[in-house]
Tab-separated table of N, CA and C in Angstrom:
chain	number	residue	atom	x	y	z
R	1	MET	N	-13.968	10.271	5.422
R	1	MET	CA	-13.409	10.197	4.095
R	1	MET	C	-12.028	9.569	4.143
R	2	ILE	N	-11.198	10.020	5.056
R	2	ILE	CA	-9.850	9.473	5.161
R	2	ILE	C	-9.910	8.026	5.619
R	3	LEU	N	-10.790	7.735	6.561
R	3	LEU	CA	-10.932	6.368	7.058
R	3	LEU	C	-11.410	5.441	5.948
R	4	GLU	N	-12.339	5.907	5.126
R	4	GLU	CA	-12.819	5.091	4.008
R	4	GLU	C	-11.702	4.831	3.010
R	5	ARG	N	-10.875	5.833	2.755
R	5	ARG	CA	-9.765	5.668	1.823
R	5	ARG	C	-8.758	4.663	2.367
R	6	LEU	N	-8.444	4.767	3.660
R	6	LEU	CA	-7.503	3.829	4.260
R	6	LEU	C	-8.065	2.413	4.279
R	7	GLN	N	-9.366	2.263	4.520
R	7	GLN	CA	-9.982	0.938	4.473
R	7	GLN	C	-9.890	0.358	3.067
R	8	PHE	N	-10.152	1.175	2.058
R	8	PHE	CA	-10.060	0.712	0.676
R	8	PHE	C	-8.637	0.289	0.343
R	9	ILE	N	-7.660	1.084	0.753
R	9	ILE	CA	-6.262	0.752	0.482
R	9	ILE	C	-5.875	-0.529	1.200
R	10	PHE	N	-6.317	-0.697	2.450
R	10	PHE	CA	-5.999	-1.909	3.206
R	10	PHE	C	-6.601	-3.136	2.536
R	11	ILE	N	-7.856	-3.042	2.117
R	11	ILE	CA	-8.507	-4.179	1.462
R	11	ILE	C	-7.832	-4.480	0.131
R	12	SER	N	-7.452	-3.445	-0.608
R	12	SER	CA	-6.757	-3.652	-1.876
R	12	SER	C	-5.407	-4.319	-1.660
R	13	ALA	N	-4.670	-3.845	-0.660
R	13	ALA	CA	-3.361	-4.435	-0.374
R	13	ALA	C	-3.510	-5.884	0.064
R	14	LEU	N	-4.509	-6.167	0.866
R	14	LEU	CA	-4.738	-7.535	1.323
R	14	LEU	C	-5.085	-8.446	0.154
R	15	SER	N	-5.908	-7.967	-0.767
R	15	SER	CA	-6.270	-8.795	-1.919
R	15	SER	C	-5.073	-9.023	-2.831
R	16	VAL	N	-4.197	-8.022	-2.954
R	16	VAL	CA	-2.983	-8.200	-3.752
R	16	VAL	C	-2.070	-9.221	-3.096
R	17	LEU	N	-1.924	-9.143	-1.772
R	17	LEU	CA	-1.074	-10.101	-1.069
R	17	LEU	C	-1.612	-11.517	-1.197
R	18	VAL	N	-2.901	-11.688	-1.042
R	18	VAL	CA	-3.492	-13.025	-1.134
R	18	VAL	C	-3.350	-13.564	-2.549
R	19	GLY	N	-3.508	-12.709	-3.535
R	19	GLY	CA	-3.417	-13.149	-4.923
R	19	GLY	C	-2.006	-13.335	-5.428
R	20	SER	N	-1.005	-12.904	-4.684
R	20	SER	CA	0.363	-12.949	-5.202
R	20	SER	C	1.229	-14.009	-4.543
R	21	PHE	N	0.641	-14.939	-3.802
R	21	PHE	CA	1.442	-16.005	-3.212
R	21	PHE	C	1.906	-16.957	-4.303
R	22	HIS	N	3.169	-17.318	-4.246
R	22	HIS	CA	3.755	-18.232	-5.218
R	22	HIS	C	4.315	-19.439	-4.492
R	23	ALA	N	4.340	-20.563	-5.197
R	23	ALA	CA	4.879	-21.777	-4.595
R	23	ALA	C	6.405	-21.765	-4.617
R	24	GLU	N	6.992	-21.116	-5.606
R	24	GLU	CA	8.454	-21.105	-5.694
R	24	GLU	C	9.050	-20.181	-4.638
R	25	GLU	N	10.306	-20.377	-4.380
R	25	GLU	CA	11.005	-19.603	-3.347
R	25	GLU	C	11.603	-18.340	-3.967
R	26	GLU	N	10.828	-17.286	-4.004
R	26	GLU	CA	11.317	-15.988	-4.464
R	26	GLU	C	11.543	-15.102	-3.252
R	27	ALA	N	12.515	-14.241	-3.352
R	27	ALA	CA	12.742	-13.281	-2.275
R	27	ALA	C	11.574	-12.296	-2.245
R	28	PHE	N	11.216	-11.871	-1.030
R	28	PHE	CA	10.093	-10.937	-0.892
R	28	PHE	C	10.369	-9.638	-1.634
R	29	VAL	N	11.616	-9.183	-1.602
R	29	VAL	CA	11.965	-7.920	-2.264
R	29	VAL	C	11.749	-8.033	-3.763
R	30	ASP	N	12.111	-9.170	-4.359
R	30	ASP	CA	11.915	-9.346	-5.797
R	30	ASP	C	10.436	-9.318	-6.169
R	31	ARG	N	9.611	-9.938	-5.360
R	31	ARG	CA	8.164	-9.914	-5.623
R	31	ARG	C	7.589	-8.531	-5.364
R	32	PHE	N	8.102	-7.844	-4.347
R	32	PHE	CA	7.581	-6.528	-3.980
R	32	PHE	C	7.863	-5.503	-5.070
R	33	ILE	N	9.079	-5.510	-5.622
R	33	ILE	CA	9.458	-4.517	-6.629
R	33	ILE	C	8.623	-4.676	-7.892
R	34	GLY	N	8.292	-5.888	-8.257
R	34	GLY	CA	7.546	-6.107	-9.492
R	34	GLY	C	6.047	-6.222	-9.301
R	35	SER	N	5.519	-5.803	-8.186
R	35	SER	CA	4.095	-6.026	-7.930
R	35	SER	C	3.345	-4.707	-7.762
R	36	PRO	N	2.025	-4.764	-7.870
R	36	PRO	CA	1.207	-3.574	-7.616
R	36	PRO	C	1.248	-3.136	-6.155
R	37	LEU	N	1.770	-3.988	-5.295
R	37	LEU	CA	1.881	-3.636	-3.882
R	37	LEU	C	2.788	-2.419	-3.695
R	38	LEU	N	3.792	-2.284	-4.551
R	38	LEU	CA	4.679	-1.118	-4.491
R	38	LEU	C	3.888	0.164	-4.721
R	39	VAL	N	2.969	0.128	-5.672
R	39	VAL	CA	2.132	1.297	-5.955
R	39	VAL	C	1.243	1.609	-4.755
R	40	LEU	N	0.674	0.583	-4.138
R	40	LEU	CA	-0.184	0.799	-2.970
R	40	LEU	C	0.596	1.395	-1.808
R	41	VAL	N	1.814	0.921	-1.600
R	41	VAL	CA	2.646	1.475	-0.526
R	41	VAL	C	2.961	2.937	-0.815
R	42	ALA	N	3.248	3.253	-2.074
R	42	ALA	CA	3.525	4.644	-2.442
R	42	ALA	C	2.304	5.526	-2.184
R	43	ILE	N	1.111	5.030	-2.510
R	43	ILE	CA	-0.113	5.798	-2.268
R	43	ILE	C	-0.320	6.025	-0.780
R	44	ILE	N	-0.082	4.988	0.021
R	44	ILE	CA	-0.237	5.124	1.470
R	44	ILE	C	0.738	6.155	2.018
R	45	VAL	N	1.992	6.104	1.570
R	45	VAL	CA	3.003	7.053	2.047
R	45	VAL	C	2.620	8.476	1.656
R	46	ILE	N	2.154	8.665	0.436
R	46	ILE	CA	1.755	9.999	-0.019
R	46	ILE	C	0.555	10.503	0.781
R	47	ASP	N	-0.423	9.620	1.035
R	47	ASP	CA	-1.589	10.022	1.832
R	47	ASP	C	-1.195	10.422	3.249
R	48	VAL	N	-0.341	9.640	3.875
R	48	VAL	CA	0.090	9.957	5.240
R	48	VAL	C	0.854	11.275	5.259
R	49	ALA	N	1.727	11.481	4.278
R	49	ALA	CA	2.475	12.737	4.212
R	49	ALA	C	1.526	13.918	4.012
R	50	ALA	N	0.501	13.741	3.178
R	50	ALA	CA	-0.462	14.822	2.941
R	50	ALA	C	-1.268	15.131	4.204
R	51	ILE	N	-1.643	14.101	4.943
R	51	ILE	CA	-2.392	14.309	6.188
R	51	ILE	C	-1.540	15.063	7.199
R	52	ILE	N	-0.296	14.650	7.340
R	52	ILE	CA	0.609	15.321	8.284
R	52	ILE	C	0.834	16.769	7.861
R	53	TYR	N	1.071	16.994	6.579
R	53	TYR	CA	1.287	18.353	6.076
R	53	TYR	C	0.048	19.217	6.309
R	54	HIS	N	-1.125	18.639	6.076
R	54	HIS	CA	-2.372	19.388	6.267
R	54	HIS	C	-2.564	19.768	7.735
R	55	LYS	N	-2.219	18.866	8.641
R	55	LYS	CA	-2.362	19.168	10.070
R	55	LYS	C	-1.348	20.211	10.518
R	56	ILE	N	-0.164	20.198	9.954
R	56	ILE	CA	0.865	21.181	10.315
R	56	ILE	C	0.482	22.569	9.798
R	57	ARG	N	-0.089	22.637	8.607
R	57	ARG	CA	-0.420	23.928	7.992
R	57	ARG	C	-1.609	24.614	8.654
R	58	ARG	N	-2.384	23.910	9.446
R	58	ARG	CA	-3.545	24.530	10.106
R	58	ARG	C	-3.122	25.503	11.093
């Protein structure tokens, strides 16, 4: 279940990265803050924190 979720998140992040390439010279931070990639990173961080917390609580 966790592996499937991580695979889905990885594929989603990859598709967002491929779809968000621009020809103009924008800073990566400017594109990152305004993109759905920020949401995906937040989800990944929350999932990792939940996994670590779950393993500690056992």
